[in-house]
Coordinates of C-alpha atoms and ligand atoms in Angstrom, one line a residue:
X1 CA -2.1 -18.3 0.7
X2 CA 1.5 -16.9 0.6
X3 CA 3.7 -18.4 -2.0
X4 CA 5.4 -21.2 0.5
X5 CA 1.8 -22.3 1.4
X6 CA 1.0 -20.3 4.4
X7 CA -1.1 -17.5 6.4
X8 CA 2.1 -15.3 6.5
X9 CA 0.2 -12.2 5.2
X10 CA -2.6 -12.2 7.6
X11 CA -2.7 -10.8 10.6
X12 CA -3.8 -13.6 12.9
X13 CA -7.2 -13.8 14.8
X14 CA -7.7 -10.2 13.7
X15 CA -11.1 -11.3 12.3
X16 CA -11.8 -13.0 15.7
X17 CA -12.4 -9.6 17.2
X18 CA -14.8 -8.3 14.8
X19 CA -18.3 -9.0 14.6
X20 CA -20.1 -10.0 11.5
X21 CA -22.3 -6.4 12.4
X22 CA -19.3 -4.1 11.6
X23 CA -18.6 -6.1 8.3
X24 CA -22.3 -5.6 7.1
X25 CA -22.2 -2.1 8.2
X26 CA -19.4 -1.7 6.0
X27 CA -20.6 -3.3 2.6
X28 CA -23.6 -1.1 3.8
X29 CA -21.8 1.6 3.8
X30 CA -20.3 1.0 0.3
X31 CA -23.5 0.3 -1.3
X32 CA -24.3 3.7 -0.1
X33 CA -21.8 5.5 -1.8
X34 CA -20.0 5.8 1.7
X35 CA -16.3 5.6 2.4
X36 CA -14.8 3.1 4.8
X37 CA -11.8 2.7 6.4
X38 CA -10.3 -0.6 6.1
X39 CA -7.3 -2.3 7.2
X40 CA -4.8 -4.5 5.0
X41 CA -1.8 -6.3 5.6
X42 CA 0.4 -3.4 3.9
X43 CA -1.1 -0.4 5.1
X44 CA -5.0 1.8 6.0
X45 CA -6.9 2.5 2.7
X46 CA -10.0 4.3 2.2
X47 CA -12.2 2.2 0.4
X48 CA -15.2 3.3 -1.7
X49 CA -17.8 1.4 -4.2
X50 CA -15.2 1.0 -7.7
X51 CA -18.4 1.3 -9.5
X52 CA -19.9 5.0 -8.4
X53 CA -17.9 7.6 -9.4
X54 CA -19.8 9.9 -7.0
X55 CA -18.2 7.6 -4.0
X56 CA -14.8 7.7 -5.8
X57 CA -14.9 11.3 -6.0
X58 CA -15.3 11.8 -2.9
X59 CA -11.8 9.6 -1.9
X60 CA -10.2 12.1 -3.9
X61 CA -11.2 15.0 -2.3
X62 CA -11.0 13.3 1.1
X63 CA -7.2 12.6 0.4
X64 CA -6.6 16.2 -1.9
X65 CA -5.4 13.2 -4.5
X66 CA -4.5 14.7 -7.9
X67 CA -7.3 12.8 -10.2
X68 CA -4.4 11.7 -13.1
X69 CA -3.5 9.3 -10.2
X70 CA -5.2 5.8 -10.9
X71 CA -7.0 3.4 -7.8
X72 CA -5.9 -0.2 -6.9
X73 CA -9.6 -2.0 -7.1
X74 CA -9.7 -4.8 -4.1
X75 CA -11.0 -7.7 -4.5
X76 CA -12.5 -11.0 -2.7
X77 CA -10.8 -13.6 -4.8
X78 CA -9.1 -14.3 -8.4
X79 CA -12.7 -14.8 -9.9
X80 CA -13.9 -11.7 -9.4
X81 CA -10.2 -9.8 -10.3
X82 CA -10.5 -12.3 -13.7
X83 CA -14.0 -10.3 -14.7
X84 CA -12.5 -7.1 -14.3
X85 CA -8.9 -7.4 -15.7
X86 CA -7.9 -9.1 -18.7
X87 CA -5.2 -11.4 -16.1
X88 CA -3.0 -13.4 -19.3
X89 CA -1.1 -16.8 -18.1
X90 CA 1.8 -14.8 -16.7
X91 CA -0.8 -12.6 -14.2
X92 CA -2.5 -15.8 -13.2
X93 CA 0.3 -17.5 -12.3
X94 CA 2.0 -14.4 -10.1
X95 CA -2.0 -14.1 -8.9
X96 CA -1.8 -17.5 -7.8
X97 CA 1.7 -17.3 -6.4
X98 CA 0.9 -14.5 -4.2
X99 CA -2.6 -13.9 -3.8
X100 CA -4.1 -13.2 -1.3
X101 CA -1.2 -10.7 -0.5
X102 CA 0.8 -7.6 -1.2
X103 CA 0.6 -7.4 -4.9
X104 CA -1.1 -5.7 -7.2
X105 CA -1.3 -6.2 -11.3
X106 CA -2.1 -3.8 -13.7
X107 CA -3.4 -5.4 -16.9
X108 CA -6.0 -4.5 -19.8
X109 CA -9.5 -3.6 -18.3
X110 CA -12.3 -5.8 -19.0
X111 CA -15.6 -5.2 -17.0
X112 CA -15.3 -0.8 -17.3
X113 CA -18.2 -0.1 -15.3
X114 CA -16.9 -2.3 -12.5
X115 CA -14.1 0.6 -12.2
X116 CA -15.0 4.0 -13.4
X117 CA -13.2 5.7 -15.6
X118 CA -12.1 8.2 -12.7
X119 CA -11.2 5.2 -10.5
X120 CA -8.6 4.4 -13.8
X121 CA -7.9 7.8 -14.2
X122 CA -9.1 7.4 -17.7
X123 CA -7.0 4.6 -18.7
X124 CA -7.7 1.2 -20.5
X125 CA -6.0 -0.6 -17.9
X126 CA -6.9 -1.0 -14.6
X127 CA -4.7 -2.1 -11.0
X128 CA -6.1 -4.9 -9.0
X129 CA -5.5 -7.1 -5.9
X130 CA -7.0 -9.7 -3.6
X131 CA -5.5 -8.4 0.1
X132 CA -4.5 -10.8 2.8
X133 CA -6.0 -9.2 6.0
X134 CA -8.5 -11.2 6.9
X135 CA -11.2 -8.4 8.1
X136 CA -10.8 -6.5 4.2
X137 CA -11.5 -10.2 2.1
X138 CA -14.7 -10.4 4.5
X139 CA -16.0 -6.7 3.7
X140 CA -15.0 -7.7 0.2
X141 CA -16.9 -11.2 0.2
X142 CA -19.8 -9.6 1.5
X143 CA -20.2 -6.5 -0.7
X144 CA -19.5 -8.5 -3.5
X145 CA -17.7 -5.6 -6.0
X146 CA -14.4 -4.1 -6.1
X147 CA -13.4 -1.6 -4.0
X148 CA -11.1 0.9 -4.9
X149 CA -9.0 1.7 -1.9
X150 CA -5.7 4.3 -1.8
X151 CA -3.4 4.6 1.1
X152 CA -6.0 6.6 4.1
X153 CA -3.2 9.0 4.5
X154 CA -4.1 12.3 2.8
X155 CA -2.0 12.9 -0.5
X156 CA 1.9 12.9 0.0
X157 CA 1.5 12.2 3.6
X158 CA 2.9 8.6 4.7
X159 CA 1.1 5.8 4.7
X160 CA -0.9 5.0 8.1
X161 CA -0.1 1.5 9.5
X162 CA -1.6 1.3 12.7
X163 CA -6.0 2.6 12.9
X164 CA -5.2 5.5 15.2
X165 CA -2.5 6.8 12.5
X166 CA -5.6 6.2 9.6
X167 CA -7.7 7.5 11.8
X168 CA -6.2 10.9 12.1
X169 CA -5.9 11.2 8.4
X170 CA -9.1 10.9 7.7
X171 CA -11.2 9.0 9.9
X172 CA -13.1 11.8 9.8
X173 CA -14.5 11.4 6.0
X174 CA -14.9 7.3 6.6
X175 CA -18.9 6.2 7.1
X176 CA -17.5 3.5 8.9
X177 CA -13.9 3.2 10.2
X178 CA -12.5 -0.3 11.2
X179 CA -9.5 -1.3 13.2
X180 CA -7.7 -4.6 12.0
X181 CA -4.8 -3.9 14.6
X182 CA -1.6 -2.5 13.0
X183 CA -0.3 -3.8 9.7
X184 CA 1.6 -6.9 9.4
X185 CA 3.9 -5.8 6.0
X186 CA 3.6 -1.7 6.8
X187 CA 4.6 -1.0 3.2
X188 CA 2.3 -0.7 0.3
X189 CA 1.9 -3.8 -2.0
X190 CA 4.5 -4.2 -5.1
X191 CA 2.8 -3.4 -8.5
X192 CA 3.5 -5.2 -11.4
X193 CA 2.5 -4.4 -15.0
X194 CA 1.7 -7.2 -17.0
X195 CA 0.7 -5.8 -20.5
X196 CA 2.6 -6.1 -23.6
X197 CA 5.8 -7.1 -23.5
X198 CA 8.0 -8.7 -19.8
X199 CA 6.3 -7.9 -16.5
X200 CA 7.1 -4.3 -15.6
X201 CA 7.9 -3.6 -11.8
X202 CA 6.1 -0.3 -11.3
X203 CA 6.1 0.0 -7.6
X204 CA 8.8 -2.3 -5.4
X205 CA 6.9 -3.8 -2.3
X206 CA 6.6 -6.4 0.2
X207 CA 6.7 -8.9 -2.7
X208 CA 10.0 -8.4 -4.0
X209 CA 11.5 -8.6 -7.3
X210 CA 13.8 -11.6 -6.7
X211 CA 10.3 -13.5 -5.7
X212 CA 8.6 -11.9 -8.8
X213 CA 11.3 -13.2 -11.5
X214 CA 11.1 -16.9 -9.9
X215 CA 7.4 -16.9 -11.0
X216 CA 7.7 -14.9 -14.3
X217 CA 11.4 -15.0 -14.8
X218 CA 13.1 -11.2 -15.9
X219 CA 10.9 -8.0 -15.2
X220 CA 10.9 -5.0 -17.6
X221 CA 12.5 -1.7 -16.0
X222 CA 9.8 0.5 -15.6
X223 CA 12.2 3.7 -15.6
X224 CA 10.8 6.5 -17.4
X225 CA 7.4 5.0 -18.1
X226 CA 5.7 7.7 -16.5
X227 CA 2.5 7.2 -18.4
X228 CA 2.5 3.6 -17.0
X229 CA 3.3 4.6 -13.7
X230 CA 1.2 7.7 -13.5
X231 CA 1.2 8.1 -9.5
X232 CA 4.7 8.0 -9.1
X233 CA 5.1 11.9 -7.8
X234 CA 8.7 13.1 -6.3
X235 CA 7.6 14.1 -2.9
X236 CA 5.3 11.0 -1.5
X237 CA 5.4 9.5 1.4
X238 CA 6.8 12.6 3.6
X239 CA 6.4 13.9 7.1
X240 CA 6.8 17.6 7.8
X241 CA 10.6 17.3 8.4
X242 CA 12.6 17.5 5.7
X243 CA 14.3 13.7 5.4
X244 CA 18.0 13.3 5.0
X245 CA 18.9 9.7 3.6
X246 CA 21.8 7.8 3.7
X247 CA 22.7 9.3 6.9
X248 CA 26.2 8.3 8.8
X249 CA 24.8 9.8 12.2
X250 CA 22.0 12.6 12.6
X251 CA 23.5 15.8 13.5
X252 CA 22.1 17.9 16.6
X253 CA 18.8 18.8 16.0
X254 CA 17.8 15.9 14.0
X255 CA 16.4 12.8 14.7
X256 CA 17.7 9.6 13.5
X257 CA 15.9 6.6 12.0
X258 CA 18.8 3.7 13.1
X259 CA 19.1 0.4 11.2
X260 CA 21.1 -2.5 13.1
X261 CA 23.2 -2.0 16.6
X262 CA 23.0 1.9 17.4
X263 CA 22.9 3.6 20.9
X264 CA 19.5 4.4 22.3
X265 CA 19.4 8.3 22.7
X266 CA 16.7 10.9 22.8
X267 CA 15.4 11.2 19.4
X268 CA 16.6 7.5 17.8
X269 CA 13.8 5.1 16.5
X270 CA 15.5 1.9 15.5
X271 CA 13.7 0.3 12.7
X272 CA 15.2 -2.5 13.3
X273 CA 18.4 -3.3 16.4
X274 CA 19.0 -6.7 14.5
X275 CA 19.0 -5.4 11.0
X276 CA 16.3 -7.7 9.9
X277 CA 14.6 -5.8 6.5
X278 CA 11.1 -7.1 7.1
X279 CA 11.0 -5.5 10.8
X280 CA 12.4 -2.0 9.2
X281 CA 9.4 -2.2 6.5
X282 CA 6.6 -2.7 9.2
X283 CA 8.5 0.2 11.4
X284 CA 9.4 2.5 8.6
X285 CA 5.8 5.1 8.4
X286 CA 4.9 4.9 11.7
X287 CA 8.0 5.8 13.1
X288 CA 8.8 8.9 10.5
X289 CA 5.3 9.8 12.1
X290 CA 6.7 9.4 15.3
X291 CA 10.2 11.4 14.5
X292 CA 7.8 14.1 13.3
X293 CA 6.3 14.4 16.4
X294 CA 9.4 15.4 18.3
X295 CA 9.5 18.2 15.8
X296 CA 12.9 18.1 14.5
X297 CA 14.7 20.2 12.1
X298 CA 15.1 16.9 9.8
X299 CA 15.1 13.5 10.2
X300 CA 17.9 11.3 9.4
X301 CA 17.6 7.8 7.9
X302 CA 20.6 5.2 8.5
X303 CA 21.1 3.9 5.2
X304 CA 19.1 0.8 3.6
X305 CA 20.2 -2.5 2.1
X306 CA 19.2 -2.0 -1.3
X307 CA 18.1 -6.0 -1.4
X308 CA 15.3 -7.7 -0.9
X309 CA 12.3 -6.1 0.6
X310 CA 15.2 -2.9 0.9
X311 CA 14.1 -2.1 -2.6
X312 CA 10.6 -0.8 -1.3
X313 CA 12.1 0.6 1.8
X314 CA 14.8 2.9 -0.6
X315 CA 12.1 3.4 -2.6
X316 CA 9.5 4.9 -0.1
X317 CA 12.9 6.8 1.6
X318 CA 14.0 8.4 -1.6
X319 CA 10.6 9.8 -2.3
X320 CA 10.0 10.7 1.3
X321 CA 13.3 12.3 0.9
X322 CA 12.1 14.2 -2.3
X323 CA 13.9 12.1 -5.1
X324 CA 12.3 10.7 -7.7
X325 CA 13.3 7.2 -7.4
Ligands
TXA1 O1 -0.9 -1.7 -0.4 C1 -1.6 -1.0 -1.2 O2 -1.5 -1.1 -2.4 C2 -2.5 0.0 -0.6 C3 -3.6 -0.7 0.2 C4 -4.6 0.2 0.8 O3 -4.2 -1.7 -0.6 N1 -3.1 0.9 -1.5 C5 -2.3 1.8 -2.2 O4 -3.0 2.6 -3.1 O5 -1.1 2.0 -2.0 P1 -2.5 4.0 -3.7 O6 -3.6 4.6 -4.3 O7 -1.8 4.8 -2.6 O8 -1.4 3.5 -4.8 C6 -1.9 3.0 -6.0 C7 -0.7 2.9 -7.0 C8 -0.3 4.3 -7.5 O9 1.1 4.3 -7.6 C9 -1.0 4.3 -8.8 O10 -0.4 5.2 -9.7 C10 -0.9 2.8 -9.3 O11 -1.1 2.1 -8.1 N2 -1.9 2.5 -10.3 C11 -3.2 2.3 -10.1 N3 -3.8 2.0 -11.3 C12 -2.8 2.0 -12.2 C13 -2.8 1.8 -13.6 N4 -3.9 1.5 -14.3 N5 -1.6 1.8 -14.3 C14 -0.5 2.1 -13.6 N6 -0.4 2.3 -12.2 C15 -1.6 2.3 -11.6
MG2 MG1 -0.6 6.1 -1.3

């Protein structure tokens, strides 16, 4: 359940569509050492057994993913993320406030042979989260394990929302590839530190950090905390044009990413004509996919409320963009 008691993660009747075959195909496939692609309510990952290093080698080499760059291991439910993690009063209460759903925790690991060292990249903590989308918690329920799972997009690319963009990234490594229809949130989940010391925002997300602080009250700044942090690279997130941010207007050649009232014109996706932030979140990858495809010489960006769920959206732009953020 969302925080205000409902379903507003999940995508809804996407399980309806999907027969309890292609969910035991895909714990099949896991148990194999197989990679699967798997919808959740942020974005595509590519899932593989936490457990098998074999398996979670092979994600890395299926994405070009730099190995210092630590996994998020999904989970069916709280119990199972409470063996893995060490989850103190204040990750159990944002766990309950927003679980299933777009966060992710990062706390002490418990269970190490639940996540492999090169799933953690070697650390003594370990990132994990329960998703919303109804078709991942069932391949989750019935493999049983975590499942570590990054963004299907190869490395630096953005994000794939929708199957066909996953797909293309690399359907082609997946044992078994399902489609859970596009995603609901279209940005990856917020990731919160909870170690020593206040909760430390290390990724801004869907969950935002106003919702965050009502639950745990004031978050650390996770600025320079690089070795907390250790996936945070400048350039993420890009297409193959070059993105210009903060953008007045594009400029001939360019094409323009619009936020609120704007003209309709060759080459202007409008993330969202009524300004509304969560819209723009769930439009933002797949349409700098789709200003790629009209091969511009850049693509502008309109610029971003920094509030609310505009946090993420900055975020992902700035890195897209080439900033580190
Ligand atoms: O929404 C999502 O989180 C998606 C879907 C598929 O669940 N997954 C995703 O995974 O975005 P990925 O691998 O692209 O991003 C994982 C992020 C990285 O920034 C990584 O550095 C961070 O989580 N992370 C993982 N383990 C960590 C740890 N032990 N300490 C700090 N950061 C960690
Ligand atoms: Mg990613």
């Amino acid at each position: 359940m969302g925080v205000d008691g409902s379903d507003r993660w999940q995508g809804e009747g996407q399980l309806r569509h999907h027969r309890q075959e292609d969910i035991e195909a895909a714990a099949r496939a896991l148990r194999a050492g197989g990679l699967v692609l798997l919808p959740t309510e942020t974005v595509y990952g590519l899932g593989a057994d936490a457990a098998d290093p074999t398996a979670v080698a092979a994600i890395f080499a299926a994405k070009g993913r730099p190995r210092f760059n630590p996994l998020i291991a999904h989970v069916a439910d709280l119990e199972t993320a409470a063996r893995i993690a060490v989850l103190d009063a204040r990750a159990l209460a944002l766990a309950e406030a927003f679980w299933p759903g777009p966060l992710t925790l990062v706390a002490p690991v418990r269970d190490a042979a639940a996540v492999c060292d090169l799933a953690r990249a070697g650390l003594d903590t370990v990132a994990v989260r329960v998703p919303g989308h109804p078709l991942s918690r069932a391949v989750l329920a019935a493999f049983g394990g975590a499942v570590v799972a990054p963004s299907a997009n190869r490395s630096g690319r953005p994000s794939p929302t929708t199957f066909q963009d996953a797909f293309d990234e690399t359907g082609d490594k997946a044992a078994v590839a399902l489609d859970g229809g596009p995603c609901a949130v279209g940005l990856e989940s917020t990731v919160v530190a909870v170690l020593d010391g206040p909760p430390r925002l290390l990724r801004p997300g869907a969950v935002t950090r106003a919702q965050l602080e009502a639950v745990v009250g004031p978050l650390a700044e996770a600025a320079g905390d690089a070795k907390r942090s250790p996936g945070r690279l400048a350039l993420h997130y890009a297409p193959d044009a070059p993105v210009r941010i903060n953008a007045a207007a594009p400029a001939a050649g360019e094409a323009f990413l619009a936020f609120g009232p704007w003209p309709d014109g060759e080459g202007v996706f409008n993330l969202s004509p009524s300004g509304d932030l969560t819209e723009a979140a769930a439009n933002l990858f797949s349409f700098l996919r789709a200003a790629d495809r009209i091969r511009p010489t850049a693509i502008a960006v309109a610029p971003i409320p920094d509030e609310g769920l505009g946090e993420a959206i900055n975020d992902r732009l700035r890195r897209a963009a080439g900033f580190v953020g």
